[in-house]
Each structure stands twice: as C-alpha cells, then as structure tokens.
mmCIF file of N, CA and C in Angstrom:
data_model
loop_
_atom_site.group_PDB
_atom_site.id
_atom_site.type_symbol
_atom_site.label_atom_id
_atom_site.label_comp_id
_atom_site.label_asym_id
_atom_site.label_seq_id
_atom_site.Cartn_x
_atom_site.Cartn_y
_atom_site.Cartn_z
ATOM 1 N N MET A 1 8.744 8.434 -10.566
ATOM 2 C CA MET A 1 9.114 8.615 -9.177
ATOM 3 C C MET A 1 10.108 7.559 -8.728
ATOM 4 N N ARG A 2 9.858 6.322 -9.053
ATOM 5 C CA ARG A 2 10.709 5.258 -8.531
ATOM 6 C C ARG A 2 12.150 5.432 -8.992
ATOM 7 N N GLU A 3 12.353 5.954 -10.206
ATOM 8 C CA GLU A 3 13.717 6.143 -10.704
ATOM 9 C C GLU A 3 14.507 7.091 -9.807
ATOM 10 N N PHE A 4 13.843 8.078 -9.230
ATOM 11 C CA PHE A 4 14.534 9.066 -8.423
ATOM 12 C C PHE A 4 14.429 8.787 -6.929
ATOM 13 N N ASN A 5 13.684 7.756 -6.571
ATOM 14 C CA ASN A 5 13.479 7.398 -5.165
ATOM 15 C C ASN A 5 12.874 8.570 -4.409
ATOM 16 N N GLU A 6 12.786 8.455 -3.111
ATOM 17 C CA GLU A 6 12.248 9.569 -2.351
ATOM 18 C C GLU A 6 12.993 9.760 -1.050
ATOM 19 N N SER A 7 14.136 9.170 -0.931
ATOM 20 C CA SER A 7 14.849 9.218 0.337
ATOM 21 C C SER A 7 16.287 9.668 0.146
ATOM 22 N N TRP A 8 16.774 10.453 1.065
ATOM 23 C CA TRP A 8 18.167 10.886 1.022
ATOM 24 C C TRP A 8 19.108 9.704 1.167
ATOM 25 N N ARG A 9 18.628 8.601 1.723
ATOM 26 C CA ARG A 9 19.497 7.429 1.919
ATOM 27 C C ARG A 9 19.871 6.763 0.600
ATOM 28 N N VAL A 10 19.129 7.050 -0.442
ATOM 29 C CA VAL A 10 19.419 6.436 -1.744
ATOM 30 C C VAL A 10 19.820 7.487 -2.770
ATOM 31 N N TRP A 11 20.243 8.634 -2.285
ATOM 32 C CA TRP A 11 20.628 9.727 -3.175
ATOM 33 C C TRP A 11 21.869 9.348 -3.974
ATOM 34 N N ARG A 12 21.884 9.737 -5.228
ATOM 35 C CA ARG A 12 23.065 9.546 -6.069
ATOM 36 C C ARG A 12 23.543 10.908 -6.548
ATOM 37 N N ASP A 13 24.850 11.085 -6.595
ATOM 38 C CA ASP A 13 25.434 12.370 -6.971
ATOM 39 C C ASP A 13 25.142 12.775 -8.417
ATOM 40 N N ASP A 14 24.746 11.829 -9.262
ATOM 41 C CA ASP A 14 24.501 12.170 -10.659
ATOM 42 C C ASP A 14 23.085 12.699 -10.917
ATOM 43 N N TYR A 15 22.213 12.730 -9.917
ATOM 44 C CA TYR A 15 20.843 13.193 -10.137
ATOM 45 C C TYR A 15 20.788 14.635 -10.654
ATOM 46 N N ILE A 16 21.375 15.574 -9.923
ATOM 47 C CA ILE A 16 21.253 16.984 -10.307
ATOM 48 C C ILE A 16 21.889 17.265 -11.668
ATOM 49 N N PRO A 17 23.121 16.809 -11.946
ATOM 50 C CA PRO A 17 23.658 17.041 -13.300
ATOM 51 C C PRO A 17 22.783 16.429 -14.396
ATOM 52 N N LYS A 18 22.195 15.278 -14.132
ATOM 53 C CA LYS A 18 21.317 14.643 -15.113
ATOM 54 C C LYS A 18 20.085 15.506 -15.362
ATOM 55 N N TRP A 19 19.473 16.000 -14.308
ATOM 56 C CA TRP A 19 18.293 16.845 -14.455
ATOM 57 C C TRP A 19 18.637 18.146 -15.163
ATOM 58 N N GLU A 20 19.763 18.752 -14.783
ATOM 59 C CA GLU A 20 20.161 20.016 -15.415
ATOM 60 C C GLU A 20 20.433 19.831 -16.903
ATOM 61 N N ALA A 21 21.032 18.716 -17.280
ATOM 62 C CA ALA A 21 21.327 18.453 -18.692
ATOM 63 C C ALA A 21 20.051 18.246 -19.503
ATOM 64 N N GLN A 22 19.030 17.687 -18.894
ATOM 65 C CA GLN A 22 17.776 17.440 -19.601
ATOM 66 C C GLN A 22 16.950 18.703 -19.767
ATOM 67 N N GLY A 23 17.127 19.647 -18.865
ATOM 68 C CA GLY A 23 16.319 20.862 -18.928
ATOM 69 C C GLY A 23 14.904 20.595 -18.465
ATOM 70 N N PRO A 24 14.131 21.655 -18.311
ATOM 71 C CA PRO A 24 12.772 21.463 -17.801
ATOM 72 C C PRO A 24 11.839 20.869 -18.853
ATOM 73 N N ASP A 25 10.915 20.049 -18.387
ATOM 74 C CA ASP A 25 9.842 19.557 -19.251
ATOM 75 C C ASP A 25 8.773 20.630 -19.402
ATOM 76 N N HIS A 26 8.553 21.368 -18.318
ATOM 77 C CA HIS A 26 7.536 22.415 -18.301
ATOM 78 C C HIS A 26 8.058 23.590 -17.483
ATOM 79 N N GLU A 27 7.628 24.779 -17.863
ATOM 80 C CA GLU A 27 7.871 25.954 -17.037
ATOM 81 C C GLU A 27 6.519 26.586 -16.764
ATOM 82 N N VAL A 28 6.291 26.929 -15.510
ATOM 83 C CA VAL A 28 5.022 27.514 -15.101
ATOM 84 C C VAL A 28 5.318 28.831 -14.403
ATOM 85 N N ASP A 29 4.727 29.910 -14.881
ATOM 86 C CA ASP A 29 4.861 31.213 -14.238
ATOM 87 C C ASP A 29 3.574 31.493 -13.469
ATOM 88 N N LEU A 30 3.709 31.691 -12.174
ATOM 89 C CA LEU A 30 2.545 31.981 -11.335
ATOM 90 C C LEU A 30 2.505 33.456 -10.997
ATOM 91 N N LYS A 31 1.311 33.961 -10.878
ATOM 92 C CA LYS A 31 1.109 35.350 -10.458
ATOM 93 C C LYS A 31 0.791 35.366 -8.966
ATOM 94 N N ALA A 32 0.896 36.521 -8.339
ATOM 95 C CA ALA A 32 0.598 36.659 -6.918
ATOM 96 C C ALA A 32 -0.768 36.057 -6.613
ATOM 97 N N GLY A 33 -0.817 35.242 -5.574
ATOM 98 C CA GLY A 33 -2.071 34.623 -5.150
ATOM 99 C C GLY A 33 -2.343 33.277 -5.787
ATOM 100 N N GLN A 34 -1.567 32.890 -6.782
ATOM 101 C CA GLN A 34 -1.764 31.593 -7.417
ATOM 102 C C GLN A 34 -0.928 30.534 -6.709
ATOM 103 N N SER A 35 -1.340 29.295 -6.881
ATOM 104 C CA SER A 35 -0.562 28.179 -6.340
ATOM 105 C C SER A 35 -0.534 27.060 -7.361
ATOM 106 N N LEU A 36 0.404 26.179 -7.177
ATOM 107 C CA LEU A 36 0.573 25.042 -8.076
ATOM 108 C C LEU A 36 0.754 23.797 -7.225
ATOM 109 N N LEU A 37 0.001 22.770 -7.532
ATOM 110 C CA LEU A 37 0.106 21.504 -6.824
ATOM 111 C C LEU A 37 0.801 20.498 -7.733
ATOM 112 N N LEU A 38 1.887 19.927 -7.246
ATOM 113 C CA LEU A 38 2.605 18.897 -7.998
ATOM 114 C C LEU A 38 2.445 17.557 -7.281
ATOM 115 N N PRO A 39 2.172 16.506 -8.020
ATOM 116 C CA PRO A 39 2.095 15.196 -7.393
ATOM 117 C C PRO A 39 3.458 14.776 -6.829
ATOM 118 N N ARG A 40 3.428 13.867 -5.882
ATOM 119 C CA ARG A 40 4.656 13.348 -5.299
ATOM 120 C C ARG A 40 5.565 12.834 -6.405
ATOM 121 N N GLY A 41 6.835 13.153 -6.275
ATOM 122 C CA GLY A 41 7.810 12.621 -7.209
ATOM 123 C C GLY A 41 8.175 13.542 -8.350
ATOM 124 N N TRP A 42 7.500 14.658 -8.506
ATOM 125 C CA TRP A 42 7.835 15.579 -9.580
ATOM 126 C C TRP A 42 9.029 16.419 -9.152
ATOM 127 N N VAL A 43 10.127 16.235 -9.830
ATOM 128 C CA VAL A 43 11.309 17.036 -9.558
ATOM 129 C C VAL A 43 11.007 18.456 -10.004
ATOM 130 N N HIS A 44 11.283 19.429 -9.132
ATOM 131 C CA HIS A 44 10.957 20.807 -9.478
ATOM 132 C C HIS A 44 11.970 21.764 -8.850
ATOM 133 N N ASN A 45 11.979 22.979 -9.375
ATOM 134 C CA ASN A 45 12.926 23.993 -8.925
ATOM 135 C C ASN A 45 12.202 25.339 -8.842
ATOM 136 N N PRO A 46 11.500 25.586 -7.729
ATOM 137 C CA PRO A 46 10.782 26.852 -7.620
ATOM 138 C C PRO A 46 11.734 28.015 -7.376
ATOM 139 N N ARG A 47 11.405 29.158 -7.956
ATOM 140 C CA ARG A 47 12.259 30.326 -7.759
ATOM 141 C C ARG A 47 11.454 31.582 -8.077
ATOM 142 N N VAL A 48 11.928 32.690 -7.559
ATOM 143 C CA VAL A 48 11.327 33.994 -7.829
ATOM 144 C C VAL A 48 12.252 34.704 -8.803
ATOM 145 N N GLU A 49 11.723 35.122 -9.925
ATOM 146 C CA GLU A 49 12.565 35.774 -10.927
ATOM 147 C C GLU A 49 12.834 37.235 -10.598
ATOM 148 N N ASP A 50 11.881 37.882 -9.941
ATOM 149 C CA ASP A 50 12.054 39.285 -9.557
ATOM 150 C C ASP A 50 12.489 39.315 -8.097
ATOM 151 N N SER A 51 13.706 39.709 -7.836
ATOM 152 C CA SER A 51 14.252 39.653 -6.482
ATOM 153 C C SER A 51 13.541 40.587 -5.512
ATOM 154 N N ASP A 52 12.702 41.502 -6.002
ATOM 155 C CA ASP A 52 11.944 42.391 -5.127
ATOM 156 C C ASP A 52 10.690 41.709 -4.577
ATOM 157 N N GLU A 53 10.351 40.574 -5.112
ATOM 158 C CA GLU A 53 9.148 39.859 -4.681
ATOM 159 C C GLU A 53 9.529 38.718 -3.762
ATOM 160 N N THR A 54 8.598 38.338 -2.924
ATOM 161 C CA THR A 54 8.812 37.182 -2.050
ATOM 162 C C THR A 54 7.905 36.055 -2.501
ATOM 163 N N SER A 55 8.278 34.861 -2.117
ATOM 164 C CA SER A 55 7.516 33.683 -2.493
ATOM 165 C C SER A 55 7.632 32.655 -1.380
ATOM 166 N N VAL A 56 6.665 31.799 -1.290
ATOM 167 C CA VAL A 56 6.681 30.716 -0.311
ATOM 168 C C VAL A 56 6.582 29.398 -1.068
ATOM 169 N N HIS A 57 7.445 28.476 -0.718
ATOM 170 C CA HIS A 57 7.432 27.143 -1.307
ATOM 171 C C HIS A 57 7.197 26.159 -0.174
ATOM 172 N N LEU A 58 6.040 25.524 -0.172
ATOM 173 C CA LEU A 58 5.690 24.563 0.873
ATOM 174 C C LEU A 58 5.649 23.162 0.293
ATOM 175 N N THR A 59 6.137 22.216 1.052
ATOM 176 C CA THR A 59 6.072 20.814 0.652
ATOM 177 C C THR A 59 5.282 20.047 1.703
ATOM 178 N N PHE A 60 4.262 19.366 1.269
ATOM 179 C CA PHE A 60 3.480 18.499 2.143
ATOM 180 C C PHE A 60 3.681 17.076 1.655
ATOM 181 N N ALA A 61 4.248 16.247 2.488
ATOM 182 C CA ALA A 61 4.480 14.855 2.105
ATOM 183 C C ALA A 61 3.288 14.027 2.553
ATOM 184 N N LEU A 62 2.488 13.608 1.599
ATOM 185 C CA LEU A 62 1.333 12.763 1.878
ATOM 186 C C LEU A 62 1.693 11.331 1.532
ATOM 187 N N ARG A 63 1.369 10.441 2.399
ATOM 188 C CA ARG A 63 1.663 9.040 2.149
ATOM 189 C C ARG A 63 0.594 8.478 1.203
ATOM 190 N N GLU A 64 0.942 8.484 -0.057
ATOM 191 C CA GLU A 64 0.020 7.952 -1.046
ATOM 192 C C GLU A 64 0.111 6.432 -1.024
ATOM 193 N N ARG A 65 -0.995 5.821 -1.156
ATOM 194 C CA ARG A 65 -1.047 4.366 -1.225
ATOM 195 C C ARG A 65 -1.500 3.981 -2.625
ATOM 196 N N THR A 66 -0.919 2.925 -3.144
ATOM 197 C CA THR A 66 -1.208 2.489 -4.502
ATOM 198 C C THR A 66 -1.698 1.045 -4.478
ATOM 199 N N PRO A 67 -2.290 0.572 -5.575
ATOM 200 C CA PRO A 67 -2.652 -0.838 -5.642
ATOM 201 C C PRO A 67 -1.441 -1.765 -5.422
ATOM 202 N N LEU A 68 -0.254 -1.327 -5.858
ATOM 203 C CA LEU A 68 0.934 -2.141 -5.616
ATOM 204 C C LEU A 68 1.214 -2.234 -4.122
ATOM 205 N N TRP A 69 1.044 -1.139 -3.392
ATOM 206 C CA TRP A 69 1.234 -1.161 -1.943
ATOM 207 C C TRP A 69 0.236 -2.122 -1.300
ATOM 208 N N LEU A 70 -1.028 -2.100 -1.751
ATOM 209 C CA LEU A 70 -2.021 -3.039 -1.224
ATOM 210 C C LEU A 70 -1.620 -4.481 -1.508
ATOM 211 N N ALA A 71 -1.115 -4.727 -2.712
ATOM 212 C CA ALA A 71 -0.662 -6.084 -3.054
ATOM 213 C C ALA A 71 0.481 -6.524 -2.141
ATOM 214 N N GLU A 72 1.404 -5.610 -1.868
ATOM 215 C CA GLU A 72 2.506 -5.935 -0.952
ATOM 216 C C GLU A 72 1.964 -6.286 0.424
ATOM 217 N N GLN A 73 0.934 -5.575 0.864
ATOM 218 C CA GLN A 73 0.329 -5.870 2.166
ATOM 219 C C GLN A 73 -0.331 -7.247 2.150
ATOM 220 N N LEU A 74 -0.972 -7.577 1.042
ATOM 221 C CA LEU A 74 -1.623 -8.882 0.934
ATOM 222 C C LEU A 74 -0.630 -10.037 1.013
ATOM 223 N N VAL A 75 0.527 -9.875 0.400
ATOM 224 C CA VAL A 75 1.492 -10.985 0.371
ATOM 225 C C VAL A 75 2.459 -10.960 1.550
ATOM 226 N N ALA A 76 2.411 -9.910 2.375
ATOM 227 C CA ALA A 76 3.375 -9.787 3.473
ATOM 228 C C ALA A 76 3.370 -10.991 4.405
ATOM 229 N N GLY A 77 2.211 -11.555 4.651
ATOM 230 C CA GLY A 77 2.124 -12.699 5.563
ATOM 231 C C GLY A 77 2.624 -13.997 4.974
ATOM 232 N N ALA A 78 2.859 -14.024 3.679
ATOM 233 C CA ALA A 78 3.301 -15.258 3.026
ATOM 234 C C ALA A 78 4.662 -15.721 3.541
ATOM 235 N N VAL A 79 5.462 -14.808 4.062
ATOM 236 C CA VAL A 79 6.796 -15.170 4.540
ATOM 237 C C VAL A 79 6.724 -16.202 5.662
ATOM 238 N N SER A 80 5.613 -16.255 6.365
ATOM 239 C CA SER A 80 5.488 -17.226 7.455
ATOM 240 C C SER A 80 5.093 -18.618 6.958
ATOM 241 N N GLN A 81 4.783 -18.729 5.692
ATOM 242 C CA GLN A 81 4.375 -20.010 5.126
ATOM 243 C C GLN A 81 5.582 -20.767 4.587
ATOM 244 N N GLY A 82 5.688 -22.043 4.915
ATOM 245 C CA GLY A 82 6.829 -22.861 4.533
ATOM 246 C C GLY A 82 7.131 -22.889 3.048
ATOM 247 N N GLU A 83 6.103 -22.943 2.207
ATOM 248 C CA GLU A 83 6.346 -23.047 0.762
ATOM 249 C C GLU A 83 7.012 -21.804 0.188
ATOM 250 N N PHE A 84 6.930 -20.687 0.897
ATOM 251 C CA PHE A 84 7.576 -19.473 0.427
ATOM 252 C C PHE A 84 8.975 -19.291 1.009
ATOM 253 N N ARG A 85 9.379 -20.200 1.869
ATOM 254 C CA ARG A 85 10.686 -20.075 2.516
ATOM 255 C C ARG A 85 11.689 -21.120 1.987
ATOM 256 N N GLN A 86 11.243 -21.921 1.041
ATOM 257 C CA GLN A 86 12.144 -22.908 0.463
ATOM 258 C C GLN A 86 13.167 -22.207 -0.429
ATOM 259 N N VAL A 87 14.385 -22.703 -0.389
ATOM 260 C CA VAL A 87 15.458 -22.106 -1.185
ATOM 261 C C VAL A 87 15.310 -22.499 -2.658
ATOM 262 N N VAL A 88 15.445 -21.528 -3.523
ATOM 263 C CA VAL A 88 15.510 -21.783 -4.964
ATOM 264 C C VAL A 88 16.994 -21.764 -5.304
ATOM 265 N N ARG A 89 17.496 -22.900 -5.715
ATOM 266 C CA ARG A 89 18.931 -23.022 -5.987
ATOM 267 C C ARG A 89 19.301 -22.295 -7.297
ATOM 268 N N PRO A 90 20.540 -21.842 -7.401
ATOM 269 C CA PRO A 90 20.967 -21.136 -8.621
ATOM 270 C C PRO A 90 20.671 -21.923 -9.898
ATOM 271 N N GLY A 91 20.812 -23.225 -9.876
ATOM 272 C CA GLY A 91 20.542 -24.042 -11.055
ATOM 273 C C GLY A 91 19.073 -24.060 -11.453
ATOM 274 N N GLN A 92 18.209 -23.603 -10.553
ATOM 275 C CA GLN A 92 16.779 -23.567 -10.844
ATOM 276 C C GLN A 92 16.350 -22.207 -11.400
ATOM 277 N N LEU A 93 17.286 -21.343 -11.660
ATOM 278 C CA LEU A 93 16.978 -20.007 -12.164
ATOM 279 C C LEU A 93 17.348 -19.853 -13.635
ATOM 280 N N ASP A 94 17.149 -20.911 -14.394
ATOM 281 C CA ASP A 94 17.495 -20.874 -15.810
ATOM 282 C C ASP A 94 16.600 -21.829 -16.577
ATOM 283 N N GLY A 95 16.334 -21.487 -17.813
ATOM 284 C CA GLY A 95 15.633 -22.356 -18.740
ATOM 285 C C GLY A 95 14.282 -22.838 -18.255
ATOM 286 N N ALA A 96 13.971 -24.083 -18.594
ATOM 287 C CA ALA A 96 12.674 -24.660 -18.258
ATOM 288 C C ALA A 96 12.483 -24.764 -16.751
ATOM 289 N N GLU A 97 13.553 -25.000 -16.024
ATOM 290 C CA GLU A 97 13.434 -25.108 -14.566
ATOM 291 C C GLU A 97 12.980 -23.788 -13.957
ATOM 292 N N LEU A 98 13.455 -22.675 -14.495
ATOM 293 C CA LEU A 98 13.002 -21.380 -14.007
ATOM 294 C C LEU A 98 11.497 -21.241 -14.243
ATOM 295 N N GLY A 99 11.035 -21.633 -15.394
ATOM 296 C CA GLY A 99 9.601 -21.593 -15.684
ATOM 297 C C GLY A 99 8.805 -22.419 -14.683
ATOM 298 N N ARG A 100 9.301 -23.612 -14.355
ATOM 299 C CA ARG A 100 8.615 -24.447 -13.361
ATOM 300 C C ARG A 100 8.603 -23.782 -11.990
ATOM 301 N N GLN A 101 9.706 -23.168 -11.620
ATOM 302 C CA GLN A 101 9.772 -22.476 -10.324
ATOM 303 C C GLN A 101 8.773 -21.319 -10.275
ATOM 304 N N LEU A 102 8.696 -20.553 -11.362
ATOM 305 C CA LEU A 102 7.756 -19.432 -11.407
ATOM 306 C C LEU A 102 6.309 -19.913 -11.351
ATOM 307 N N LEU A 103 6.004 -20.960 -12.091
ATOM 308 C CA LEU A 103 4.644 -21.513 -12.046
ATOM 309 C C LEU A 103 4.298 -21.997 -10.642
ATOM 310 N N GLY A 104 5.233 -22.685 -10.021
ATOM 311 C CA GLY A 104 4.998 -23.183 -8.662
ATOM 312 C C GLY A 104 4.791 -22.044 -7.673
ATOM 313 N N ALA A 105 5.597 -21.009 -7.785
ATOM 314 C CA ALA A 105 5.456 -19.858 -6.895
ATOM 315 C C ALA A 105 4.123 -19.154 -7.135
ATOM 316 N N ARG A 106 3.744 -19.048 -8.406
ATOM 317 C CA ARG A 106 2.462 -18.402 -8.713
ATOM 318 C C ARG A 106 1.301 -19.204 -8.146
ATOM 319 N N GLU A 107 1.341 -20.518 -8.321
ATOM 320 C CA GLU A 107 0.272 -21.376 -7.788
ATOM 321 C C GLU A 107 0.194 -21.269 -6.272
ATOM 322 N N ALA A 108 1.346 -21.274 -5.609
ATOM 323 C CA ALA A 108 1.359 -21.154 -4.154
ATOM 324 C C ALA A 108 0.827 -19.796 -3.716
ATOM 325 N N LEU A 109 1.160 -18.756 -4.461
ATOM 326 C CA LEU A 109 0.698 -17.420 -4.113
ATOM 327 C C LEU A 109 -0.815 -17.296 -4.306
ATOM 328 N N VAL A 110 -1.323 -17.818 -5.408
ATOM 329 C CA VAL A 110 -2.772 -17.778 -5.648
ATOM 330 C C VAL A 110 -3.498 -18.537 -4.546
ATOM 331 N N LYS A 111 -2.988 -19.705 -4.172
ATOM 332 C CA LYS A 111 -3.595 -20.492 -3.095
ATOM 333 C C LYS A 111 -3.561 -19.713 -1.785
ATOM 334 N N TYR A 112 -2.423 -19.111 -1.490
ATOM 335 C CA TYR A 112 -2.291 -18.331 -0.263
ATOM 336 C C TYR A 112 -3.280 -17.167 -0.244
ATOM 337 N N LEU A 113 -3.328 -16.399 -1.337
ATOM 338 C CA LEU A 113 -4.210 -15.238 -1.402
ATOM 339 C C LEU A 113 -5.687 -15.641 -1.342
ATOM 340 N N SER A 114 -6.030 -16.759 -1.968
ATOM 341 C CA SER A 114 -7.423 -17.225 -1.963
ATOM 342 C C SER A 114 -7.874 -17.616 -0.560
ATOM 343 N N GLY A 115 -6.931 -18.021 0.285
ATOM 344 C CA GLY A 115 -7.275 -18.434 1.636
ATOM 345 C C GLY A 115 -7.299 -17.306 2.654
ATOM 346 N N LEU A 116 -6.949 -16.100 2.247
ATOM 347 C CA LEU A 116 -6.931 -14.983 3.193
ATOM 348 C C LEU A 116 -8.336 -14.521 3.545
ATOM 349 N N ASP A 117 -8.521 -14.162 4.789
ATOM 350 C CA ASP A 117 -9.750 -13.520 5.237
ATOM 351 C C ASP A 117 -9.510 -12.015 5.084
ATOM 352 N N VAL A 118 -10.100 -11.426 4.053
ATOM 353 C CA VAL A 118 -9.830 -10.033 3.722
ATOM 354 C C VAL A 118 -10.208 -9.106 4.873
ATOM 355 N N SER A 119 -11.246 -9.422 5.621
ATOM 356 C CA SER A 119 -11.630 -8.551 6.737
ATOM 357 C C SER A 119 -10.560 -8.553 7.821
ATOM 358 N N GLU A 120 -9.882 -9.680 8.027
ATOM 359 C CA GLU A 120 -8.779 -9.718 8.995
ATOM 360 C C GLU A 120 -7.562 -8.955 8.459
ATOM 361 N N VAL A 121 -7.269 -9.149 7.191
ATOM 362 C CA VAL A 121 -6.136 -8.460 6.576
ATOM 363 C C VAL A 121 -6.378 -6.950 6.577
ATOM 364 N N ALA A 122 -7.621 -6.529 6.393
ATOM 365 C CA ALA A 122 -7.947 -5.105 6.347
ATOM 366 C C ALA A 122 -7.543 -4.395 7.634
ATOM 367 N N VAL A 123 -7.678 -5.057 8.764
ATOM 368 C CA VAL A 123 -7.293 -4.448 10.039
ATOM 369 C C VAL A 123 -5.787 -4.180 10.044
ATOM 370 N N ALA A 124 -5.002 -5.159 9.612
ATOM 371 C CA ALA A 124 -3.549 -4.999 9.567
ATOM 372 C C ALA A 124 -3.139 -3.958 8.531
ATOM 373 N N VAL A 125 -3.810 -3.926 7.394
ATOM 374 C CA VAL A 125 -3.482 -2.962 6.341
ATOM 375 C C VAL A 125 -3.784 -1.542 6.808
ATOM 376 N N ARG A 126 -4.901 -1.360 7.482
ATOM 377 C CA ARG A 126 -5.241 -0.034 8.006
ATOM 378 C C ARG A 126 -4.190 0.420 9.016
ATOM 379 N N HIS A 127 -3.778 -0.502 9.887
ATOM 380 C CA HIS A 127 -2.736 -0.174 10.875
ATOM 381 C C HIS A 127 -1.437 0.213 10.167
ATOM 382 N N ALA A 128 -1.048 -0.540 9.152
ATOM 383 C CA ALA A 128 0.174 -0.227 8.396
ATOM 384 C C ALA A 128 0.057 1.141 7.726
ATOM 385 N N ALA A 129 -1.103 1.438 7.184
ATOM 386 C CA ALA A 129 -1.300 2.730 6.503
ATOM 387 C C ALA A 129 -1.138 3.900 7.463
ATOM 388 N N MET A 130 -1.492 3.691 8.720
ATOM 389 C CA MET A 130 -1.420 4.771 9.699
ATOM 390 C C MET A 130 -0.058 4.862 10.401
ATOM 391 N N THR A 131 0.707 3.781 10.404
ATOM 392 C CA THR A 131 1.930 3.763 11.222
ATOM 393 C C THR A 131 3.209 3.555 10.438
ATOM 394 N N GLU A 132 3.130 3.054 9.221
ATOM 395 C CA GLU A 132 4.312 2.735 8.439
ATOM 396 C C GLU A 132 5.140 3.999 8.192
ATOM 397 N N LEU A 133 6.421 3.926 8.491
ATOM 398 C CA LEU A 133 7.279 5.082 8.357
ATOM 399 C C LEU A 133 8.088 5.118 7.073
ATOM 400 N N GLU A 134 8.185 4.024 6.370
ATOM 401 C CA GLU A 134 9.001 3.951 5.160
ATOM 402 C C GLU A 134 8.122 3.631 3.968
ATOM 403 N N TYR A 135 8.511 4.184 2.835
ATOM 404 C CA TYR A 135 7.870 3.826 1.581
ATOM 405 C C TYR A 135 8.568 2.594 1.036
ATOM 406 N N THR A 136 7.791 1.681 0.506
ATOM 407 C CA THR A 136 8.398 0.514 -0.114
ATOM 408 C C THR A 136 8.119 0.473 -1.598
ATOM 409 N N THR A 137 7.133 1.293 -2.071
ATOM 410 C CA THR A 137 6.799 1.280 -3.490
ATOM 411 C C THR A 137 6.801 2.656 -4.064
#
C-alpha cells in the first residue's frame, strides 16, 4: 500500500502503465449475488464482461489503524521536549558519530516513552482516531 500511497496529491503518472505492464496477480470472476472484499490498498480493476449485465462497484474507505500509527501517536508529544529539538549537524550523520547520535536519540525516546501516562495518552489517541483527516502511515 505505501508504495502506491492513497491520495491523489501524491499521484504519479507512471502508476497505471506500471500496473498494466505487470498484469494482474489474480483474476476473480463473481456470479450474480456474490461480493468480494479487498483490503485497503489493493489496486483493482472491476468490470463486467457481458455488456448485457449490470454491476455495482462500491468503495468504503475505513480508517484502519496499525501498530505503527499507535507508535506515531505515542511519540507525537516528543516534539515539545528540548532533547528532540536539538539540531543534528551534517557532520554528525556519518560514521561513529552517526551511531552515537542514534544511540542518544534512542535513549531519549525510551526515557520519554517510559515517562508517559498511557491513560492520558489514550484520550488523545482516541480523539485522533475519530477526527484525524489524513493518513500518515
């Protein structure tokens, strides 16, 4: 799913030619009265082969939440903490110094997460789940 995104704002003109060149992974023929449920992100091309028949194609966009989305919610408040707002200079993004920066960031993140009151965070996460308009993961 992430490779194809889910928004027209990130559409690339090469998607359809790429999909057409690959051909279908699966073909499913449904009979009258049958339905098929595809998970979010499955590229598909529904069609009626017999032009005398009618068909209905419905799309229901359900906001699925994943463990990664929960993790993003957990770390969202870290931006207000000073240790997460310090600049990492370009020279610190290489070799042993990069390793030290990553270790330091990991330690700060573990400390931050360990100090969270999960019951307080749960209220904010529930609100985000009900009101968030954009997918981030």
